[in-house]
XYZ file of C-alpha atoms in Angstrom:
361
model
C 0.000 0.000 0.000
C 1.517 3.307 -1.120
C 2.418 6.008 1.374
C -0.061 8.903 1.198
C 0.065 12.503 2.367
C -3.309 13.917 3.464
C -3.810 17.639 4.055
C -6.892 18.892 5.880
C -7.593 22.627 5.805
C -9.883 23.775 8.594
C -11.363 26.953 10.009
C -8.466 27.043 12.494
C -5.391 25.708 10.769
C -3.964 22.954 8.585
C -3.650 19.361 9.748
C -1.378 16.880 7.959
C -1.748 13.117 8.072
C 0.420 10.384 6.597
C -0.319 6.776 5.737
C 2.717 4.540 6.086
C 2.283 0.808 5.511
C -1.468 1.048 5.979
C -1.351 2.919 9.302
C -2.401 6.571 9.599
C -0.929 9.199 11.900
C -1.476 12.960 12.156
C 1.007 15.621 13.181
C 0.577 16.814 16.755
C -0.357 20.435 16.101
C -2.062 22.370 13.307
C 0.002 24.552 10.994
C -1.177 28.157 10.556
C -2.866 28.065 13.922
C -6.094 30.109 14.023
C -5.985 30.769 10.265
C -8.794 29.571 8.024
C -7.281 27.344 5.311
C -9.597 27.424 2.304
C -7.259 25.950 -0.309
C -4.422 23.438 -0.497
C -2.556 22.000 -3.475
C -0.051 19.157 -3.522
C 2.197 19.800 -6.516
C 4.231 16.674 -7.406
C 6.298 18.441 -10.068
C 9.891 19.453 -9.524
C 12.625 17.782 -7.457
C 10.309 17.415 -4.445
C 6.556 17.759 -3.889
C 5.480 21.308 -3.063
C 2.594 22.041 -0.729
C 0.720 25.278 -1.404
C -1.685 26.697 1.165
C -4.137 29.565 0.942
C -4.402 30.784 4.531
C -6.576 33.573 5.906
C -5.575 35.287 9.128
C -8.220 37.405 10.826
C -5.435 39.803 11.811
C -2.974 39.757 8.873
C -5.352 38.835 6.044
C -4.977 36.183 3.323
C -1.683 34.833 1.986
C -0.217 31.918 0.021
C 2.455 29.788 1.704
C 4.571 26.943 0.336
C 6.604 24.058 1.704
C 9.105 21.835 -0.109
C 9.626 19.403 2.780
C 6.085 18.063 3.251
C 5.137 20.699 5.794
C 8.112 20.671 8.141
C 8.948 24.273 7.190
C 6.956 26.958 5.376
C 7.801 30.019 3.304
C 5.682 33.131 2.876
C 6.829 35.531 0.123
C 8.127 38.895 1.330
C 5.529 40.560 -0.884
C 1.920 39.329 -1.194
C 1.801 36.456 -3.668
C -1.754 37.352 -4.704
C -2.753 41.010 -4.748
C -5.296 43.023 -6.699
C -3.763 45.859 -8.723
C -4.608 49.234 -7.207
C -6.604 50.393 -10.216
C -9.104 47.515 -9.843
C -10.397 49.004 -6.593
C -10.611 45.483 -5.155
C -8.873 43.799 -2.250
C -8.228 40.103 -1.691
C -10.594 38.413 0.758
C -9.391 34.815 0.387
C -7.801 32.302 -1.959
C -10.421 29.676 -2.775
C -8.379 27.486 -5.094
C -4.766 26.553 -5.892
C -4.295 24.415 -8.986
C -1.000 23.190 -10.539
C -1.465 23.328 -14.318
C -1.675 19.976 -16.077
C 0.541 20.836 -19.061
C 2.921 23.563 -17.832
C 5.495 22.427 -15.246
C 5.925 25.681 -13.296
C 2.439 27.141 -13.709
C -0.030 27.323 -10.822
C -3.442 28.987 -10.961
C -5.214 30.617 -8.038
C -8.919 31.368 -7.763
C -9.926 34.130 -5.391
C -12.677 36.133 -3.765
C -13.614 38.601 -5.232
C -13.927 36.186 -8.151
C -10.711 36.391 -10.151
C -8.152 34.089 -11.710
C -4.431 34.487 -11.083
C -1.533 32.768 -12.841
C 1.901 31.948 -11.429
C 4.894 30.881 -13.496
C 7.180 30.165 -10.526
C 5.292 27.300 -8.814
C 3.115 29.583 -6.743
C 5.554 32.112 -5.308
C 4.071 35.080 -7.213
C 0.878 35.503 -9.220
C -0.494 37.906 -11.819
C -4.134 38.743 -12.484
C -5.726 37.235 -15.606
C -7.286 40.504 -16.687
C -9.578 39.369 -19.546
C -11.668 37.354 -17.092
C -11.591 40.115 -14.464
C -12.735 42.573 -17.137
C -15.344 40.242 -18.674
C -18.409 42.212 -19.871
C -20.743 40.105 -17.721
C -18.864 40.757 -14.477
C -21.039 43.670 -13.341
C -23.954 41.218 -13.161
C -22.171 38.545 -11.118
C -23.779 38.175 -7.686
C -22.064 36.663 -4.623
C -23.347 33.304 -3.468
C -24.060 32.436 0.147
C -20.351 31.869 0.760
C -19.205 34.916 -1.177
C -18.227 35.650 -4.772
C -15.505 33.044 -5.169
C -13.715 31.519 -8.139
C -13.496 28.078 -6.583
C -12.711 25.695 -9.454
C -9.866 25.679 -11.956
C -9.436 22.848 -14.489
C -6.546 22.720 -16.943
C -6.191 20.325 -19.869
C -3.097 18.137 -20.225
C -3.603 18.155 -24.014
C -3.604 21.928 -24.413
C -2.234 24.507 -21.957
C -4.403 27.199 -23.581
C -7.627 25.470 -22.503
C -8.764 26.431 -18.985
C -12.171 26.000 -17.341
C -13.213 27.880 -14.208
C -16.346 28.045 -12.082
C -17.595 30.993 -10.046
C -20.298 31.282 -7.413
C -22.615 32.654 -8.655
C -21.607 33.340 -12.234
C -21.288 29.753 -13.475
C -18.731 28.094 -15.725
C -16.425 30.063 -18.041
C -13.923 28.666 -20.544
C -10.958 29.937 -22.504
C -9.298 28.202 -25.439
C -6.682 30.864 -26.110
C -4.721 30.915 -22.880
C -6.980 33.383 -21.122
C -7.119 36.092 -23.792
C -10.897 35.598 -24.098
C -13.540 33.840 -22.021
C -17.053 32.588 -22.750
C -19.852 31.408 -20.436
C -20.319 27.650 -20.667
C -23.557 26.836 -18.851
C -25.923 25.489 -21.507
C -28.244 23.046 -19.755
C -27.358 24.046 -16.187
C -30.313 25.494 -14.297
C -30.537 28.476 -11.975
C -33.768 27.690 -10.145
C -33.457 30.793 -7.966
C -33.606 33.224 -10.931
C -36.682 34.440 -12.853
C -35.123 32.881 -15.961
C -33.932 29.457 -14.799
C -31.797 28.930 -17.912
C -29.597 32.014 -18.274
C -26.339 32.262 -20.221
C -24.528 32.894 -16.921
C -25.464 33.372 -13.270
C -25.715 29.721 -12.231
C -24.527 28.823 -8.744
C -22.080 26.095 -9.725
C -20.550 24.482 -6.646
C -17.799 22.281 -8.144
C -16.604 20.744 -11.439
C -14.372 17.684 -11.966
C -12.760 16.121 -15.058
C -13.175 12.451 -16.014
C -10.022 10.319 -15.842
C -10.388 8.597 -19.220
C -12.167 11.222 -21.331
C -10.791 14.756 -20.809
C -13.834 16.231 -22.571
C -16.169 14.689 -19.992
C -16.855 16.874 -16.969
C -19.029 16.376 -13.892
C -20.733 19.328 -12.193
C -22.429 19.722 -8.825
C -24.799 22.664 -8.944
C -26.963 24.514 -6.451
C -29.667 21.967 -7.244
C -28.622 19.611 -10.023
C -25.825 17.175 -10.890
C -24.686 17.365 -14.513
C -22.328 15.824 -17.062
C -20.785 17.354 -20.148
C -19.292 15.262 -22.942
C -17.963 18.229 -24.933
C -15.664 19.986 -22.451
C -18.497 22.028 -20.972
C -20.183 23.362 -24.096
C -23.404 21.517 -23.157
C -24.585 19.864 -19.948
C -26.994 16.967 -19.233
C -28.758 16.344 -15.932
C -27.561 13.100 -14.296
C -29.069 13.652 -10.829
C -31.715 10.940 -11.112
C -31.140 8.149 -8.614
C -29.707 10.426 -5.938
C -31.643 11.123 -2.718
C -31.017 14.833 -3.409
C -29.296 16.617 -6.261
C -28.223 19.465 -3.993
C -24.662 19.332 -2.685
C -21.281 20.977 -2.865
C -18.597 18.470 -3.850
C -17.948 16.277 -6.873
C -14.829 14.159 -7.382
C -13.740 12.077 -10.373
C -11.880 8.795 -9.920
C -8.204 9.362 -10.796
C -7.982 6.371 -13.163
C -11.389 4.908 -14.034
C -13.443 6.602 -16.712
C -17.121 7.144 -15.974
C -16.556 7.003 -12.210
C -17.352 9.973 -9.965
C -18.481 10.694 -6.407
C -20.875 13.166 -4.767
C -22.110 13.782 -1.229
C -25.839 14.691 -1.376
C -27.158 17.406 0.960
C -30.864 17.637 1.849
C -31.515 21.150 0.496
C -30.189 24.680 0.293
C -32.501 25.504 3.192
C -31.477 22.385 5.189
C -27.757 21.823 4.716
C -27.292 18.425 6.302
C -26.660 15.015 4.676
C -29.607 13.696 2.692
C -31.861 11.532 4.862
C -29.496 12.399 7.754
C -27.202 9.618 6.531
C -23.447 9.853 6.129
C -23.178 8.417 2.606
C -21.075 9.024 -0.468
C -22.723 8.209 -3.790
C -20.708 6.741 -6.667
C -21.441 6.343 -10.344
C -19.416 4.008 -12.543
C -21.377 4.698 -15.743
C -21.022 8.486 -16.030
C -24.187 9.222 -14.079
C -26.626 6.742 -15.571
C -26.896 5.084 -12.146
C -25.713 5.871 -8.600
C -24.963 3.626 -5.613
C -24.664 4.610 -1.938
C -21.370 3.874 -0.204
C -21.613 3.629 3.578
C -19.662 0.593 4.821
C -17.690 1.843 7.799
C -19.424 5.229 7.930
C -21.671 6.214 10.880
C -25.047 4.432 10.958
C -26.825 6.878 13.259
C -28.395 10.185 12.253
C -25.643 12.426 10.931
C -25.417 16.170 10.377
C -21.912 16.739 9.015
C -22.029 18.859 5.853
C -19.271 18.270 3.274
C -18.185 21.495 1.561
C -17.119 21.923 -2.080
C -13.391 21.212 -1.605
C -13.730 18.900 1.389
C -13.783 15.703 -0.695
C -10.952 14.444 -2.892
C -9.114 11.417 -4.258
C -5.454 10.493 -4.195
C -3.632 9.098 -7.257
C -3.389 5.486 -6.053
C -5.005 2.467 -7.715
C -7.303 1.412 -6.160
C -8.016 5.009 -5.328
C -8.146 6.552 -1.924
C -11.257 8.720 -1.472
C -11.386 11.201 1.401
C -13.844 13.659 2.877
C -14.125 15.920 5.886
C -17.159 17.686 7.272
C -18.247 20.637 9.376
C -18.401 18.351 12.416
C -14.603 18.151 12.238
C -14.568 14.498 11.152
C -12.357 13.052 8.407
C -13.096 9.747 6.667
C -11.033 7.733 4.187
C -11.452 4.803 1.832
C -8.509 2.898 0.366
C -10.609 0.821 -2.062
C -12.421 3.222 -4.415
C -15.054 4.007 -1.781
C -16.210 0.454 -1.068
C -15.260 0.646 2.626
C -14.427 3.545 4.937
C -12.680 4.356 8.192
C -12.635 7.457 10.362
C -9.217 9.117 10.544
C -9.929 12.151 12.740
C -12.662 13.720 14.853
C -13.253 16.945 16.786
C -11.251 19.071 14.360
C -12.448 22.583 13.510
C -14.787 22.901 10.495
C -13.141 21.116 7.558
C -12.920 23.459 4.562
C -10.713 21.503 2.132
C -9.028 18.106 1.797
C -6.196 17.101 -0.570
C -4.242 13.836 -0.806
C -1.444 12.349 -2.921
C 0.873 9.335 -2.932
C 4.393 10.252 -1.842
C 7.669 8.388 -2.213
């Protein structure tokens, strides 16, 4: 069984766990104590894996930190890594997403609140604003979601570094095919049930998007009501929420190796944000959303109220895959067999905001 590094960003710091020979252990103390950690990336490129963390101090504000020794030591740039240019009139509230680009070795993208995309060409030590998206003609009509106006999803394409897909709450999905010089809404088929026109060009409250392992043009989307699949890189979307106890939720994760396989964690409703049927269950599809099956072996049997947020579920790159999720009860669960069985790794942590995992040498 491969060794795995597990990072758990919480409302009050970062916790790091390691699996060695099948046994899990967590570091004694949180890193970035009392900071809210909304985003983590494990970047395997380069001579050693780099951990990137988007922390948010109530006193000092948000920042991006990095570690090249698996969290033993951390570096914060002397100047803010992510900063809005003065002429924008905006200030950084938090970093929602950190994403190492699939086809460019030193490139890392950051998604922020206010909703903006930043690009780094030095593995996340400094970032520059992607202005064409910031200056998009629809921006004046973007409305913050319940958690703020965040660019929370970035997907790059290993086949083409110019192709980037992002998702914003609540503006929806936007795509570029020219390296960010131009952007177009990409929400055809995704509903916005809270708007007078439920099928707008933009304005959907997309919660998360994931890319299929075998077909890069196949994407899975968890919406504010609705689970969808696209087979044309996001140009069109089809509802695949049938068979779920609720199609409301925040997270969606694709299996790292098996095409057609993805995972969601259904939530009862936007007005009742607890697990569907008060059951702690992950749902898996192995046929691209045609059918769904509940996965609960090893998860709590009693009534459960732990909400899983948009970045609080992930996979590692092992085969069979490790699947992980944390919740707002401060619990962390893991499966080492594609989700078939589960075990609890941690409890009584602060609210879990994000979870990331990767095999390490």
